[in-house]
Each structure stands twice: as structure tokens, then as C-alpha cells.
Amino acid sequence: MPVLTMLSAKDSPGVTTTIAALATTWPGPVLVVDADPSGGDLVPGWLGPWSAGGQIQTDRGVVSFCHATRQLVSVPAEGFFGHVHTVPHTRHVRLLAGVADPAQATAVGDDGWRRIATAARDLSRDSGPDVLIDAGRYTPGTPWPLIAGSDLVLLTVRTSLRHIHAALPIARTLRDAVAPDRLGIAACAATDRSAHFVAGLLGMPLALVLPDEPDGARVLSDGARRHHDPRTCDLHQAARHAAVRLHTWPGPQERPRLPHHGPIAAIRTVEGGVQ
């Protein structure tokens, strides 16, 4: 699966944590693109200790790439050279760091996101690195050129009522704009049953489920020190299995249609809750 974009309807549903978890456990080379228009959290959070130590330079990333390629209509993969970072604690992950604030995202604009999308598509061809894109919370500034250029777009959601309520209009927007076989739900859920229920409610297939494990999540979201063995961490193991499946996701021409759960009446959620 060459290019994957993840976004959410609310803050803290787990997009950045899921991207970091997938990247860490990805079975091959991968480029992570922090495309959150509200300000990226991958560097100050996941890579905070290395950023504080000067190993990640904040002047290299989306902004420097867009400035260097501003005269171009489309950009080949080589355009990323000099703008990406090697993630210090991995051998296979590279990062295009995000914007520091929404004003920088406004300056990047659709044209800048489009150039990143063309470079990402070129990079993923001919067995190149896969690309994982963190598009953050859905806003008017959401980078639609990246969504349009992705092989798979996942809406990340928790199974609480307020997260489901916020996700419903975003799910409708995505279903109207993106082909059904390129859409899915990434759920942070206590059980597979609740994840399947939410996917059905949102009218999109369930692509992956990660457990709600706060200690493991803090390692990925806040750069916290790891106090446990990843081999016994449910979040790490679930991400590893999901990464293997997504890495081998077929191209659009050969992809089977995922099972599609039709919308379920919202009243069921209100009456019975999500178990």
C-alpha cells in the first residue's frame, strides 16, 4: 500500500499516535509526512526528546520543501532530498516535519500540498518507500490534494459518543469525495465489536483497530520513556499486524472491495451505547 492518509474529526482521537505506531512497526522503508494544517505534533511529541536534543531540525520539512519547489508544478521524489529527517531510533523511517502553526499551512496552500502529493506518488512507485500521511483534524485547511492522491484514506475515531457525533459529517464528506474502495475507519477501541459498530454507523469499512492503551500511547504521542517490553505491549503488537496488512495493500486496479457496513440508525447508539 504505497500512500496512506489519516485524519480525524476531533482532537485526540489517535491519528498521530497511530501514524507513529505504524511507522515504528512498518515492515519496510517508509516516509512519514506531517501534514496537519493546525500544527504538527510528530516532532514535538513522538520525537520530542530528539528535537530537544537538536537531532531534528525544525527548519527542514514541509515549509522548506514548499519554498524550494515553489516554481514547479509537480515534483519528483528527488524533491524530498534535503528536507526529510532520519528518525533517530529507527533504521527505516524518514520524516517530512510539519508546519509549526496554521499561518504556515496557509502559506503552503493547495499548490504546496499538491507538490508534496506528486513527490509522494513518485516516491512510492517501483518498490520505493511507502508513505504515511498525518493530516490531523479535519478543518477548512485540510490538505485535500494529499487525500486525492492517496491509495487509502482512513478516518480515525474513538468509540465515545462525542467522537462518533463529530465524525458523522466528516464521514459523509469523505464518502462524497473519495471512491469507496479507498476509504476506511481506523478505530481506537476497547473491543473489536465496538469498532465494527462504529464503522457501520459511519458507513465505512473497518481497516484497523488499535487498543486504547495509555502507557504505550504516551511513548508515541509524547515521547515518554518506554517502561515495558514492546513484545508484550498490545498497542505495539496490534500496530505491527496492521502495518503488515497495509504494507501489502493492493493497487486500485487489483483491490477487492472491502466489506461495507451500512449506516446504522444513530438512535441505537444513544439508547444502547457502544460496548
C-alpha positions as a printed NumPy array, in Angstrom:
array([[  0.   ,   0.   ,   0.   ],
       [  2.088,   2.916,  -1.198],
       [  0.327,   6.074,   0.106],
       [ -1.944,   6.223,   3.174],
       [ -3.538,   9.36 ,   4.664],
       [ -5.165,   9.507,   8.082],
       [ -7.339,  12.292,   9.508],
       [ -9.84 ,  12.8  ,  12.293],
       [-12.916,  14.781,  13.231],
       [-11.804,  15.795,  16.743],
       [ -8.625,  16.395,  18.714],
       [ -7.012,  13.405,  20.403],
       [ -8.657,  10.531,  18.527],
       [ -5.23 ,   8.954,  17.927],
       [ -4.135,   9.99 ,  14.417],
       [ -0.592,  10.99 ,  15.383],
       [ -0.229,   8.051,  17.76 ],
       [ -1.459,   5.617,  15.096],
       [  0.86 ,   7.064,  12.433],
       [  3.82 ,   6.807,  14.815],
       [  2.863,   3.253,  15.803],
       [  2.506,   2.123,  12.191],
       [  5.755,   3.804,  11.133],
       [  7.701,   2.261,  14.01 ],
       [  6.468,  -1.236,  13.157],
       [  6.325,  -0.859,   9.347],
       [  7.918,  -3.893,   7.632],
       [  9.877,  -1.817,   5.094],
       [ 11.163,   1.684,   4.333],
       [  8.548,   4.378,   4.973],
       [  8.285,   8.159,   4.726],
       [  6.05 ,   9.871,   7.285],
       [  4.585,  13.22 ,   6.194],
       [  3.27 ,  15.503,   8.932],
       [  0.552,  17.388,   7.035],
       [ -1.54 ,  18.59 ,   9.981],
       [ -2.538,  22.148,   8.943],
       [ -3.12 ,  23.139,  12.585],
       [  0.5  ,  22.448,  13.504],
       [  2.244,  19.096,  13.503],
       [  2.693,  17.062,  16.692],
       [  5.035,  14.341,  15.451],
       [  8.228,  16.306,  16.145],
       [  7.308,  17.935,  19.487],
       [  5.51 ,  14.772,  20.652],
       [  6.761,  11.464,  19.277],
       [ 10.246,  12.817,  18.532],
       [ 10.319,  15.373,  21.347],
       [ 13.482,  14.045,  23.063],
       [ 15.435,  14.142,  19.793],
       [ 14.02 ,  17.533,  18.847],
       [ 15.054,  18.953,  22.218],
       [ 18.499,  17.453,  21.695],
       [ 18.9  ,  19.122,  18.296],
       [ 18.804,  15.928,  16.235],
       [ 15.641,  17.067,  14.458],
       [ 15.945,  20.487,  12.803],
       [ 12.631,  22.334,  12.727],
       [ 13.68 ,  24.441,   9.719],
       [ 13.55 ,  21.336,   7.484],
       [ 10.238,  19.859,   6.443],
       [  7.007,  20.811,   4.702],
       [  7.765,  24.546,   4.719],
       [ 11.308,  24.253,   3.352],
       [ 10.153,  21.726,   0.714],
       [  7.35 ,  24.018,  -0.48 ],
       [  9.647,  27.03 ,  -0.579],
       [ 12.306,  25.163,  -2.575],
       [  9.776,  23.81 ,  -5.101],
       [  7.552,  26.892,  -5.426],
       [  8.429,  27.368,  -9.116],
       [  7.397,  23.828, -10.054],
       [  4.004,  22.417, -10.961],
       [  4.819,  18.851,  -9.9  ],
       [  7.841,  17.456,  -8.079],
       [  9.584,  14.071,  -8.433],
       [ 10.648,  12.071,  -5.403],
       [ 14.1  ,  13.656,  -5.525],
       [ 12.476,  16.89 ,  -4.369],
       [ 12.347,  15.497,  -0.826],
       [ 16.158,  15.43 ,  -0.673],
       [ 17.443,  17.778,   1.999],
       [ 14.037,  18.239,   3.62 ],
       [ 13.461,  14.91 ,   5.395],
       [ 14.886,  13.612,   8.667],
       [ 16.03 ,  10.163,   9.638],
       [ 14.019,   9.167,  12.706],
       [ 16.809,   8.528,  15.241],
       [ 15.516,   5.39 ,  16.956],
       [ 14.644,   3.549,  13.73 ],
       [ 16.538,   2.403,  10.655],
       [ 13.704,   2.5  ,   8.159],
       [ 11.669,   5.665,   8.894],
       [ 12.113,   9.117,   7.357],
       [ 10.067,  12.164,   8.335],
       [  8.951,  15.287,   6.489],
       [  8.289,  17.514,   9.506],
       [  5.104,  19.569,   9.635],
       [  4.231,  23.217,   9.986],
       [  4.624,  24.941,  13.343],
       [  1.346,  26.869,  13.181],
       [ -1.724,  27.366,  10.946],
       [ -0.242,  30.501,   9.345],
       [  2.494,  28.391,   7.767],
       [ -0.111,  25.939,   6.449],
       [ -1.953,  28.854,   4.814],
       [  1.277,  29.814,   3.079],
       [  1.77 ,  26.23 ,   1.878],
       [ -1.706,  26.221,   0.328],
       [ -3.209,  23.698,  -2.063],
       [ -0.355,  24.139,  -4.531],
       [  2.233,  23.188,  -1.905],
       [  0.255,  20.16 ,  -0.742],
       [ -0.187,  19.153,  -4.388],
       [  3.586,  19.192,  -4.932],
       [  4.061,  17.031,  -1.845],
       [  1.408,  14.651,  -3.212],
       [  3.148,  14.289,  -6.591],
       [  6.528,  13.698,  -4.937],
       [  4.957,  11.115,  -2.612],
       [  3.346,   9.285,  -5.533],
       [  6.645,   9.265,  -7.405],
       [  8.481,   8.023,  -4.317],
       [  6.103,   5.094,  -3.841],
       [  6.484,   3.813,  -7.402],
       [  8.803,   0.975,  -8.386],
       [  9.033,  -0.541,  -4.896],
       [ 10.081,   2.722,  -3.27 ],
       [  9.259,   3.596,   0.345],
       [  5.619,   3.649,   1.374],
       [  4.2  ,   6.978,   2.556],
       [  2.147,   7.579,   5.713],
       [  0.468,  10.997,   5.938],
       [ -0.831,  12.559,   9.15 ],
       [ -3.468,  15.094,   8.023],
       [ -4.575,  15.87 ,  11.589],
       [ -8.026,  17.115,  12.481],
       [-10.4  ,  17.942,   9.615],
       [-10.537,  21.727,   9.112],
       [-11.155,  24.128,   6.203],
       [ -7.405,  23.874,   5.617],
       [ -7.323,  20.084,   5.32 ],
       [ -4.813,  19.131,   2.584],
       [ -7.23 ,  17.706,   0.001],
       [ -4.539,  17.209,  -2.68 ],
       [ -2.916,  14.655,  -0.369],
       [ -6.236,  12.909,   0.231],
       [ -6.943,  12.825,  -3.509],
       [ -3.515,  11.32 ,  -4.208],
       [ -3.719,   8.569,  -1.577],
       [ -4.36 ,   4.887,  -2.136],
       [ -6.192,   4.634,   1.172],
       [ -7.789,   7.317,   3.377],
       [ -8.614,   6.402,   6.966],
       [-10.855,   8.378,   9.292],
       [ -9.608,   7.852,  12.837],
       [-12.214,   7.745,  15.583],
       [-12.687,   6.71 ,  19.169],
       [-15.834,   4.893,  20.216],
       [-17.191,   7.569,  22.569],
       [-20.474,   9.237,  21.594],
       [-18.933,  12.686,  21.201],
       [-16.245,  11.392,  18.835],
       [-18.814,   9.477,  16.793],
       [-21.074,  12.528,  16.611],
       [-18.168,  14.689,  15.374],
       [-17.125,  12.064,  12.815],
       [-20.535,  11.647,  11.133],
       [-20.39 ,  14.78 ,   8.896],
       [-16.722,  14.17 ,   8.054],
       [-17.551,  10.6  ,   7.026],
       [-20.294,  11.92 ,   4.723],
       [-17.858,  14.421,   3.195],
       [-15.278,  11.713,   2.562],
       [-17.846,   9.302,   1.093],
       [-18.929,  12.033,  -1.349],
       [-15.368,  12.863,  -2.418],
       [-13.383,   9.608,  -2.282],
       [-14.001,   6.275,  -4.008],
       [-15.476,   3.682,  -1.591],
       [-12.61 ,   1.227,  -2.079],
       [-10.141,   3.907,  -0.932],
       [-11.907,   4.674,   2.363],
       [-11.812,   3.076,   5.791],
       [-12.062,   3.561,   9.531],
       [ -9.156,   3.363,  11.97 ],
       [-10.687,   2.813,  15.396],
       [ -9.189,   3.217,  18.843],
       [-11.434,   0.808,  20.68 ],
       [-11.612,  -1.484,  23.676],
       [-13.185,  -4.296,  21.637],
       [-13.49 ,  -5.334,  18.009],
       [-17.259,  -5.338,  18.454],
       [-17.387,  -1.645,  19.31 ],
       [-15.014,  -0.853,  16.423],
       [-17.244,  -2.697,  13.936],
       [-20.293,  -0.942,  15.331],
       [-18.727,   2.497,  14.837],
       [-17.598,   1.627,  11.297],
       [-21.147,   0.591,  10.466],
       [-22.553,   3.773,  11.939],
       [-20.163,   5.866,   9.852],
       [-20.876,   3.857,   6.692],
       [-17.253,   2.94 ,   6.02 ],
       [-15.331,  -0.349,   6.257],
       [-13.152,  -1.049,   9.268],
       [ -9.493,  -1.017,   8.198],
       [ -7.687,  -1.313,  11.52 ],
       [ -8.276,  -1.397,  15.267],
       [ -5.765,  -0.284,  17.884],
       [ -6.365,  -0.839,  21.598],
       [ -6.75 ,   2.065,  23.991],
       [ -3.505,   1.559,  25.916],
       [ -2.452,   4.865,  27.556],
       [  1.071,   3.837,  28.616],
       [  2.018,   2.615,  25.164],
       [  0.325,   5.595,  23.525],
       [  2.352,   8.098,  25.574],
       [  5.574,   6.678,  24.153],
       [  4.284,   7.53 ,  20.665],
       [  2.349,  10.736,  21.321],
       [  4.607,  12.428,  23.881],
       [  7.995,  10.772,  23.537],
       [  7.663,   9.25 ,  27.009],
       [ 10.282,   6.758,  28.092],
       [  9.315,   3.165,  27.431],
       [  8.892,   1.219,  30.665],
       [  7.767,  -2.063,  29.157],
       [  8.756,  -4.595,  26.535],
       [  7.196,  -3.786,  23.118],
       [  6.751,  -7.514,  22.63 ],
       [  4.193,  -7.519,  25.448],
       [  2.57 ,  -4.191,  24.516],
       [ -0.87 ,  -4.746,  22.971],
       [ -0.699,  -1.426,  21.095],
       [  2.691,  -2.237,  19.592],
       [  1.61 ,  -5.721,  18.548],
       [ -1.688,  -4.533,  17.041],
       [  0.167,  -1.833,  15.094],
       [  2.703,  -4.374,  13.833],
       [ -0.013,  -6.674,  12.48 ],
       [ -1.865,  -3.719,  10.915],
       [  1.337,  -2.425,   9.32 ],
       [  1.979,  -5.768,   7.622],
       [ -1.548,  -5.803,   6.17 ],
       [ -1.393,  -2.189,   4.981],
       [  2.088,  -2.615,   3.5  ],
       [  0.701,  -5.244,   1.141],
       [ -2.494,  -3.327,   0.331],
       [ -3.157,  -3.896,  -3.409],
       [ -3.287,  -1.155,  -6.005],
       [ -6.637,   0.299,  -7.109],
       [ -6.884,  -1.918, -10.203],
       [ -6.437,  -5.16 ,  -8.267],
       [ -8.008,  -4.251,  -4.928],
       [-11.039,  -6.27 ,  -3.8  ],
       [-13.893,  -4.246,  -2.363],
       [-13.882,  -4.306,   1.426],
       [-16.986,  -5.475,   3.287],
       [-19.14 ,  -2.383,   3.684],
       [-21.211,  -1.88 ,   6.803],
       [-24.268,   0.209,   6.003],
       [-25.22 ,   3.144,   8.225],
       [-26.946,   2.22 ,  11.468],
       [-29.598,   4.454,  12.986],
       [-27.986,   6.9  ,  15.404],
       [-30.731,   6.25 ,  17.942],
       [-29.19 ,   2.82 ,  18.62 ],
       [-26.009,   4.465,  19.786],
       [-27.857,   6.837,  22.097],
       [-30.052,   4.123,  23.57 ],
       [-27.598,   1.3  ,  23.96 ],
       [-24.204,   2.979,  23.947],
       [-21.149,   1.477,  22.29 ],
       [-19.92 ,  -1.662,  24.021]])
